[in-house]
Amino acid sequence: MPPVNRSPRTHVYVDGFNLYYRALRGTPYRWLDLSALCRALLSKNDVRSVAYFTARVSNRPGDPGQATRQQMYLRALATDPLVTVEFGQFLTNRVRAYLVNPPVRGARTVEVWRTSEKGSDVNLATRMLIDAYRKRCEVVVLISNDSDLAGPLRVVRDELGLRVGVLDPSPRANKTLHAASTFYKHIRAGALASSQFPLAMEDSQGKFTKPRGW
């Protein structure tokens, strides 16, 4: 009998902030169903797990609903048994920065709010390496444009012998990630548009809807 073609067991690791800022911010595609996106872009793979790495945001001046919108999205993700969420830390600090075009007279600096996310990239790399080392999957797929993650990808590919894919949320290719991967695809607007959660959803807490403005 001819060999049966079996879809390779695949785990996907999502750099949540990178995906948001590279592909989703300011678009109508923020209500993104990650499993649906993976099915669309990895149709020949058996996606067993989608690990989403993010941090709980806090409201910023001028955007008092930011944390609530994120919470609604996390509720949507929690309805999918394939998706797990791991949290880093979200930091907001008031810092002083230099003006690009300072006035001839007067202050040359201004106070601004600086937000940063810490820990998610380390959490992602650690989880990816553990899963690959324990042979929980045959293919590892990264959703990110962050070249800092090229090192763990090379270890998974070259040292542990797994296939490695990158789904790049940026329209411009990252050469470092491309060189570290077995296959490389861009996430196009069409795939995002066709991979949205329903506008109205329900979980154990009750009914909820896509945030207004999304």
PDB file of C-alpha atoms in Angstrom:
ATOM      1  CA  MET A   1       0.000   0.000   0.000  1.00  0.00           C
ATOM      2  CA  PRO A   2       1.255   3.538  -0.738  1.00  0.00           C
ATOM      3  CA  PRO A   3       2.208   5.599   2.319  1.00  0.00           C
ATOM      4  CA  VAL A   4      -0.547   7.719   3.812  1.00  0.00           C
ATOM      5  CA  ASN A   5       0.126  11.456   3.638  1.00  0.00           C
ATOM      6  CA  ARG A   6      -0.314  12.721   7.201  1.00  0.00           C
ATOM      7  CA  SER A   7      -0.550  16.369   8.124  1.00  0.00           C
ATOM      8  CA  PRO A   8       2.368  17.260  10.425  1.00  0.00           C
ATOM      9  CA  ARG A   9       1.575  18.087  14.048  1.00  0.00           C
ATOM     10  CA  THR A  10       2.086  21.846  14.325  1.00  0.00           C
ATOM     11  CA  HIS A  11       2.341  24.307  17.196  1.00  0.00           C
ATOM     12  CA  VAL A  12       1.968  28.037  16.569  1.00  0.00           C
ATOM     13  CA  TYR A  13       3.511  30.747  18.767  1.00  0.00           C
ATOM     14  CA  VAL A  14       2.068  34.258  18.471  1.00  0.00           C
ATOM     15  CA  ASP A  15       3.950  37.413  19.472  1.00  0.00           C
ATOM     16  CA  GLY A  16       0.779  39.322  20.348  1.00  0.00           C
ATOM     17  CA  PHE A  17       2.109  42.874  20.489  1.00  0.00           C
ATOM     18  CA  ASN A  18       4.154  42.417  17.320  1.00  0.00           C
ATOM     19  CA  LEU A  19       1.128  41.066  15.463  1.00  0.00           C
ATOM     20  CA  TYR A  20      -1.026  43.930  16.697  1.00  0.00           C
ATOM     21  CA  TYR A  21       1.341  46.758  15.814  1.00  0.00           C
ATOM     22  CA  ARG A  22       2.539  45.261  12.528  1.00  0.00           C
ATOM     23  CA  ALA A  23      -0.780  44.119  11.067  1.00  0.00           C
ATOM     24  CA  LEU A  24      -3.856  44.960  13.147  1.00  0.00           C
ATOM     25  CA  ARG A  25      -3.604  48.427  14.696  1.00  0.00           C
ATOM     26  CA  GLY A  26      -5.884  50.912  12.941  1.00  0.00           C
ATOM     27  CA  THR A  27      -7.529  48.194  10.813  1.00  0.00           C
ATOM     28  CA  PRO A  28     -10.976  46.553  11.021  1.00  0.00           C
ATOM     29  CA  TYR A  29      -9.298  43.171  11.621  1.00  0.00           C
ATOM     30  CA  ARG A  30      -8.487  43.396  15.339  1.00  0.00           C
ATOM     31  CA  TRP A  31     -11.232  40.909  16.317  1.00  0.00           C
ATOM     32  CA  LEU A  32      -8.945  38.194  14.979  1.00  0.00           C
ATOM     33  CA  ASP A  33      -9.699  34.483  15.316  1.00  0.00           C
ATOM     34  CA  LEU A  34      -6.175  33.065  15.600  1.00  0.00           C
ATOM     35  CA  SER A  35      -7.181  29.456  14.940  1.00  0.00           C
ATOM     36  CA  ALA A  36      -9.039  30.470  11.794  1.00  0.00           C
ATOM     37  CA  LEU A  37      -6.007  32.434  10.611  1.00  0.00           C
ATOM     38  CA  CYS A  38      -3.762  29.419  11.180  1.00  0.00           C
ATOM     39  CA  ARG A  39      -6.156  27.138   9.306  1.00  0.00           C
ATOM     40  CA  ALA A  40      -6.170  29.547   6.377  1.00  0.00           C
ATOM     41  CA  LEU A  41      -2.387  29.910   6.179  1.00  0.00           C
ATOM     42  CA  LEU A  42      -1.398  26.381   7.250  1.00  0.00           C
ATOM     43  CA  SER A  43      -4.017  24.348   5.441  1.00  0.00           C
ATOM     44  CA  LYS A  44      -1.716  21.321   5.048  1.00  0.00           C
ATOM     45  CA  ASN A  45      -0.774  21.245   8.725  1.00  0.00           C
ATOM     46  CA  ASP A  46      -2.491  19.701  11.737  1.00  0.00           C
ATOM     47  CA  VAL A  47      -2.488  22.698  14.100  1.00  0.00           C
ATOM     48  CA  ARG A  48      -2.630  21.284  17.632  1.00  0.00           C
ATOM     49  CA  SER A  49      -1.865  24.413  19.653  1.00  0.00           C
ATOM     50  CA  VAL A  50      -1.844  28.198  19.293  1.00  0.00           C
ATOM     51  CA  ALA A  51       0.065  29.925  22.107  1.00  0.00           C
ATOM     52  CA  TYR A  52      -0.577  33.667  22.351  1.00  0.00           C
ATOM     53  CA  PHE A  53       1.955  35.783  24.250  1.00  0.00           C
ATOM     54  CA  THR A  54       0.901  39.228  25.434  1.00  0.00           C
ATOM     55  CA  ALA A  55       0.620  41.449  28.531  1.00  0.00           C
ATOM     56  CA  ARG A  56      -2.384  42.981  30.218  1.00  0.00           C
ATOM     57  CA  VAL A  57      -2.480  46.621  29.165  1.00  0.00           C
ATOM     58  CA  SER A  58      -3.520  49.548  31.336  1.00  0.00           C
ATOM     59  CA  ASN A  59      -5.580  52.531  30.253  1.00  0.00           C
ATOM     60  CA  ARG A  60      -3.609  55.475  28.914  1.00  0.00           C
ATOM     61  CA  PRO A  61      -4.476  59.171  28.973  1.00  0.00           C
ATOM     62  CA  GLY A  62      -6.834  59.780  26.072  1.00  0.00           C
ATOM     63  CA  ASP A  63      -7.795  56.113  25.769  1.00  0.00           C
ATOM     64  CA  PRO A  64      -9.718  55.028  28.897  1.00  0.00           C
ATOM     65  CA  GLY A  65     -11.201  51.968  27.186  1.00  0.00           C
ATOM     66  CA  GLN A  66      -7.975  50.261  26.140  1.00  0.00           C
ATOM     67  CA  ALA A  67      -7.917  47.691  28.940  1.00  0.00           C
ATOM     68  CA  THR A  68     -11.608  46.845  28.493  1.00  0.00           C
ATOM     69  CA  ARG A  69     -11.178  46.232  24.767  1.00  0.00           C
ATOM     70  CA  GLN A  70      -8.274  43.911  25.411  1.00  0.00           C
ATOM     71  CA  GLN A  71     -10.270  42.021  28.027  1.00  0.00           C
ATOM     72  CA  MET A  72     -13.064  41.444  25.512  1.00  0.00           C
ATOM     73  CA  TYR A  73     -10.530  40.049  23.053  1.00  0.00           C
ATOM     74  CA  LEU A  74      -9.016  37.760  25.667  1.00  0.00           C
ATOM     75  CA  ARG A  75     -12.518  36.454  26.424  1.00  0.00           C
ATOM     76  CA  ALA A  76     -12.962  35.704  22.728  1.00  0.00           C
ATOM     77  CA  LEU A  77      -9.658  33.815  22.599  1.00  0.00           C
ATOM     78  CA  ALA A  78     -10.618  31.838  25.713  1.00  0.00           C
ATOM     79  CA  THR A  79     -13.597  30.321  23.873  1.00  0.00           C
ATOM     80  CA  ASP A  80     -11.147  28.431  21.611  1.00  0.00           C
ATOM     81  CA  PRO A  81      -9.737  25.240  23.204  1.00  0.00           C
ATOM     82  CA  LEU A  82      -6.701  25.348  20.907  1.00  0.00           C
ATOM     83  CA  VAL A  83      -5.560  28.750  22.201  1.00  0.00           C
ATOM     84  CA  THR A  84      -3.578  29.357  25.378  1.00  0.00           C
ATOM     85  CA  VAL A  85      -2.547  32.801  26.614  1.00  0.00           C
ATOM     86  CA  GLU A  86       0.647  33.590  28.515  1.00  0.00           C
ATOM     87  CA  PHE A  87       1.298  37.014  30.029  1.00  0.00           C
ATOM     88  CA  GLY A  88       4.338  39.188  30.354  1.00  0.00           C
ATOM     89  CA  GLN A  89       4.282  42.665  31.907  1.00  0.00           C
ATOM     90  CA  PHE A  90       3.012  45.942  30.482  1.00  0.00           C
ATOM     91  CA  LEU A  91       4.821  49.003  31.815  1.00  0.00           C
ATOM     92  CA  THR A  92       3.843  52.667  31.523  1.00  0.00           C
ATOM     93  CA  ASN A  93       6.365  55.322  32.526  1.00  0.00           C
ATOM     94  CA  ARG A  94       6.521  59.091  32.251  1.00  0.00           C
ATOM     95  CA  VAL A  95       9.847  60.035  30.679  1.00  0.00           C
ATOM     96  CA  ARG A  96      11.473  63.143  29.280  1.00  0.00           C
ATOM     97  CA  ALA A  97      12.399  63.086  25.594  1.00  0.00           C
ATOM     98  CA  TYR A  98      14.168  65.500  23.253  1.00  0.00           C
ATOM     99  CA  LEU A  99      12.101  67.358  20.640  1.00  0.00           C
ATOM    100  CA  VAL A 100      13.003  66.638  17.035  1.00  0.00           C
ATOM    101  CA  ASN A 101      12.594  70.323  16.116  1.00  0.00           C
ATOM    102  CA  PRO A 102      13.102  72.309  19.324  1.00  0.00           C
ATOM    103  CA  PRO A 103      12.289  76.036  19.372  1.00  0.00           C
ATOM    104  CA  VAL A 104      15.112  78.547  19.257  1.00  0.00           C
ATOM    105  CA  ARG A 105      14.064  79.649  22.695  1.00  0.00           C
ATOM    106  CA  GLY A 106      12.360  77.568  25.311  1.00  0.00           C
ATOM    107  CA  ALA A 107      12.371  73.956  26.393  1.00  0.00           C
ATOM    108  CA  ARG A 108      14.203  71.434  24.214  1.00  0.00           C
ATOM    109  CA  THR A 109      12.572  68.446  25.922  1.00  0.00           C
ATOM    110  CA  VAL A 110       9.049  67.356  26.722  1.00  0.00           C
ATOM    111  CA  GLU A 111       7.520  64.785  29.058  1.00  0.00           C
ATOM    112  CA  VAL A 112       5.839  61.836  27.301  1.00  0.00           C
ATOM    113  CA  TRP A 113       4.219  58.558  28.286  1.00  0.00           C
ATOM    114  CA  ARG A 114       6.329  55.569  27.253  1.00  0.00           C
ATOM    115  CA  THR A 115       4.755  52.142  27.225  1.00  0.00           C
ATOM    116  CA  SER A 116       6.704  48.906  26.935  1.00  0.00           C
ATOM    117  CA  GLU A 117       6.061  45.208  27.172  1.00  0.00           C
ATOM    118  CA  LYS A 118       8.472  42.934  29.006  1.00  0.00           C
ATOM    119  CA  GLY A 119       8.836  39.190  29.148  1.00  0.00           C
ATOM    120  CA  SER A 120       6.645  37.942  26.321  1.00  0.00           C
ATOM    121  CA  ASP A 121       9.504  37.251  23.898  1.00  0.00           C
ATOM    122  CA  VAL A 122      11.378  35.275  26.570  1.00  0.00           C
ATOM    123  CA  ASN A 123       8.211  33.363  27.477  1.00  0.00           C
ATOM    124  CA  LEU A 124       7.581  32.581  23.815  1.00  0.00           C
ATOM    125  CA  ALA A 125      11.123  31.376  23.144  1.00  0.00           C
ATOM    126  CA  THR A 126      11.137  29.245  26.301  1.00  0.00           C
ATOM    127  CA  ARG A 127       7.807  27.588  25.516  1.00  0.00           C
ATOM    128  CA  MET A 128       8.852  26.959  21.906  1.00  0.00           C
ATOM    129  CA  LEU A 129      12.138  25.327  22.879  1.00  0.00           C
ATOM    130  CA  ILE A 130      10.531  23.137  25.553  1.00  0.00           C
ATOM    131  CA  ASP A 131       7.823  21.923  23.159  1.00  0.00           C
ATOM    132  CA  ALA A 132      10.391  21.222  20.443  1.00  0.00           C
ATOM    133  CA  TYR A 133      12.799  19.457  22.801  1.00  0.00           C
ATOM    134  CA  ARG A 134      10.018  17.217  24.115  1.00  0.00           C
ATOM    135  CA  LYS A 135       8.870  16.461  20.529  1.00  0.00           C
ATOM    136  CA  ARG A 136       5.341  17.677  21.184  1.00  0.00           C
ATOM    137  CA  CYS A 137       5.120  18.759  17.547  1.00  0.00           C
ATOM    138  CA  GLU A 138       6.805  18.231  14.200  1.00  0.00           C
ATOM    139  CA  VAL A 139       6.492  21.808  12.934  1.00  0.00           C
ATOM    140  CA  VAL A 140       6.991  25.044  14.856  1.00  0.00           C
ATOM    141  CA  VAL A 141       5.425  28.226  13.449  1.00  0.00           C
ATOM    142  CA  LEU A 142       6.157  31.730  14.689  1.00  0.00           C
ATOM    143  CA  ILE A 143       3.848  34.700  14.090  1.00  0.00           C
ATOM    144  CA  SER A 144       6.143  37.691  14.513  1.00  0.00           C
ATOM    145  CA  ASN A 145       8.493  40.065  12.727  1.00  0.00           C
ATOM    146  CA  ASP A 146      10.900  40.289  15.672  1.00  0.00           C
ATOM    147  CA  SER A 147      14.417  39.270  14.641  1.00  0.00           C
ATOM    148  CA  ASP A 148      15.323  38.646  18.308  1.00  0.00           C
ATOM    149  CA  LEU A 149      13.469  35.333  17.954  1.00  0.00           C
ATOM    150  CA  ALA A 150      15.707  34.084  15.131  1.00  0.00           C
ATOM    151  CA  GLY A 151      18.090  32.414  17.581  1.00  0.00           C
ATOM    152  CA  PRO A 152      15.497  30.065  19.132  1.00  0.00           C
ATOM    153  CA  LEU A 153      14.172  29.272  15.642  1.00  0.00           C
ATOM    154  CA  ARG A 154      17.648  28.202  14.484  1.00  0.00           C
ATOM    155  CA  VAL A 155      18.009  25.946  17.528  1.00  0.00           C
ATOM    156  CA  VAL A 156      14.662  24.278  16.806  1.00  0.00           C
ATOM    157  CA  ARG A 157      15.556  23.788  13.133  1.00  0.00           C
ATOM    158  CA  ASP A 158      19.271  22.948  13.244  1.00  0.00           C
ATOM    159  CA  GLU A 159      19.733  21.308  16.647  1.00  0.00           C
ATOM    160  CA  LEU A 160      16.361  19.644  17.223  1.00  0.00           C
ATOM    161  CA  GLY A 161      15.555  18.815  13.591  1.00  0.00           C
ATOM    162  CA  LEU A 162      12.038  20.264  13.346  1.00  0.00           C
ATOM    163  CA  ARG A 163      10.602  22.246  10.477  1.00  0.00           C
ATOM    164  CA  VAL A 164      10.243  25.932  11.286  1.00  0.00           C
ATOM    165  CA  GLY A 165       7.809  28.391   9.716  1.00  0.00           C
ATOM    166  CA  VAL A 166       7.369  32.134  10.041  1.00  0.00           C
ATOM    167  CA  LEU A 167       4.086  33.929   9.378  1.00  0.00           C
ATOM    168  CA  ASP A 168       5.231  37.533   9.076  1.00  0.00           C
ATOM    169  CA  PRO A 169       2.654  40.209  10.007  1.00  0.00           C
ATOM    170  CA  SER A 170       4.749  42.905   8.310  1.00  0.00           C
ATOM    171  CA  PRO A 171       4.642  43.542   4.544  1.00  0.00           C
ATOM    172  CA  ARG A 172       8.430  43.902   4.541  1.00  0.00           C
ATOM    173  CA  ALA A 173      10.348  40.656   4.935  1.00  0.00           C
ATOM    174  CA  ASN A 174      12.660  40.208   7.895  1.00  0.00           C
ATOM    175  CA  LYS A 175      15.832  38.723   6.382  1.00  0.00           C
ATOM    176  CA  THR A 176      17.067  37.387   9.713  1.00  0.00           C
ATOM    177  CA  LEU A 177      13.866  35.444  10.405  1.00  0.00           C
ATOM    178  CA  HIS A 178      13.689  34.317   6.791  1.00  0.00           C
ATOM    179  CA  ALA A 179      17.183  32.826   7.020  1.00  0.00           C
ATOM    180  CA  ALA A 180      16.290  31.009  10.253  1.00  0.00           C
ATOM    181  CA  SER A 181      13.105  29.406   8.888  1.00  0.00           C
ATOM    182  CA  THR A 182      12.199  26.416   6.747  1.00  0.00           C
ATOM    183  CA  PHE A 183       9.262  28.241   5.153  1.00  0.00           C
ATOM    184  CA  TYR A 184       8.129  31.862   5.279  1.00  0.00           C
ATOM    185  CA  LYS A 185       4.817  33.551   4.486  1.00  0.00           C
ATOM    186  CA  HIS A 186       3.388  37.034   4.843  1.00  0.00           C
ATOM    187  CA  ILE A 187       0.044  37.538   6.557  1.00  0.00           C
ATOM    188  CA  ARG A 188      -2.098  39.385   4.011  1.00  0.00           C
ATOM    189  CA  ALA A 189      -5.134  41.545   4.649  1.00  0.00           C
ATOM    190  CA  GLY A 190      -7.371  39.017   2.913  1.00  0.00           C
ATOM    191  CA  ALA A 191      -6.450  36.291   5.399  1.00  0.00           C
ATOM    192  CA  LEU A 192      -7.096  38.652   8.307  1.00  0.00           C
ATOM    193  CA  ALA A 193     -10.463  39.712   6.892  1.00  0.00           C
ATOM    194  CA  SER A 194     -11.630  36.114   6.509  1.00  0.00           C
ATOM    195  CA  SER A 195     -10.464  35.099  10.001  1.00  0.00           C
ATOM    196  CA  GLN A 196     -12.662  37.175  12.300  1.00  0.00           C
ATOM    197  CA  PHE A 197     -14.642  36.112  15.354  1.00  0.00           C
ATOM    198  CA  PRO A 198     -18.439  36.548  15.220  1.00  0.00           C
ATOM    199  CA  LEU A 199     -19.573  40.024  16.269  1.00  0.00           C
ATOM    200  CA  ALA A 200     -21.545  38.553  19.203  1.00  0.00           C
ATOM    201  CA  MET A 201     -20.149  35.719  21.343  1.00  0.00           C
ATOM    202  CA  GLU A 202     -20.939  33.887  24.563  1.00  0.00           C
ATOM    203  CA  ASP A 203     -18.869  32.249  27.284  1.00  0.00           C
ATOM    204  CA  SER A 204     -19.435  31.067  30.868  1.00  0.00           C
ATOM    205  CA  GLN A 205     -19.726  34.703  31.995  1.00  0.00           C
ATOM    206  CA  GLY A 206     -22.467  35.498  29.511  1.00  0.00           C
ATOM    207  CA  LYS A 207     -22.782  37.293  26.213  1.00  0.00           C
ATOM    208  CA  PHE A 208     -20.264  39.841  24.910  1.00  0.00           C
ATOM    209  CA  THR A 209     -19.591  41.628  21.639  1.00  0.00           C
ATOM    210  CA  LYS A 210     -16.772  42.943  19.541  1.00  0.00           C
ATOM    211  CA  PRO A 211     -15.539  46.244  21.031  1.00  0.00           C
ATOM    212  CA  ARG A 212     -16.977  49.386  19.492  1.00  0.00           C
ATOM    213  CA  GLY A 213     -14.570  50.935  17.014  1.00  0.00           C
ATOM    214  CA  TRP A 214     -12.913  47.627  16.199  1.00  0.00           C
TER     215      TRP A 214
END
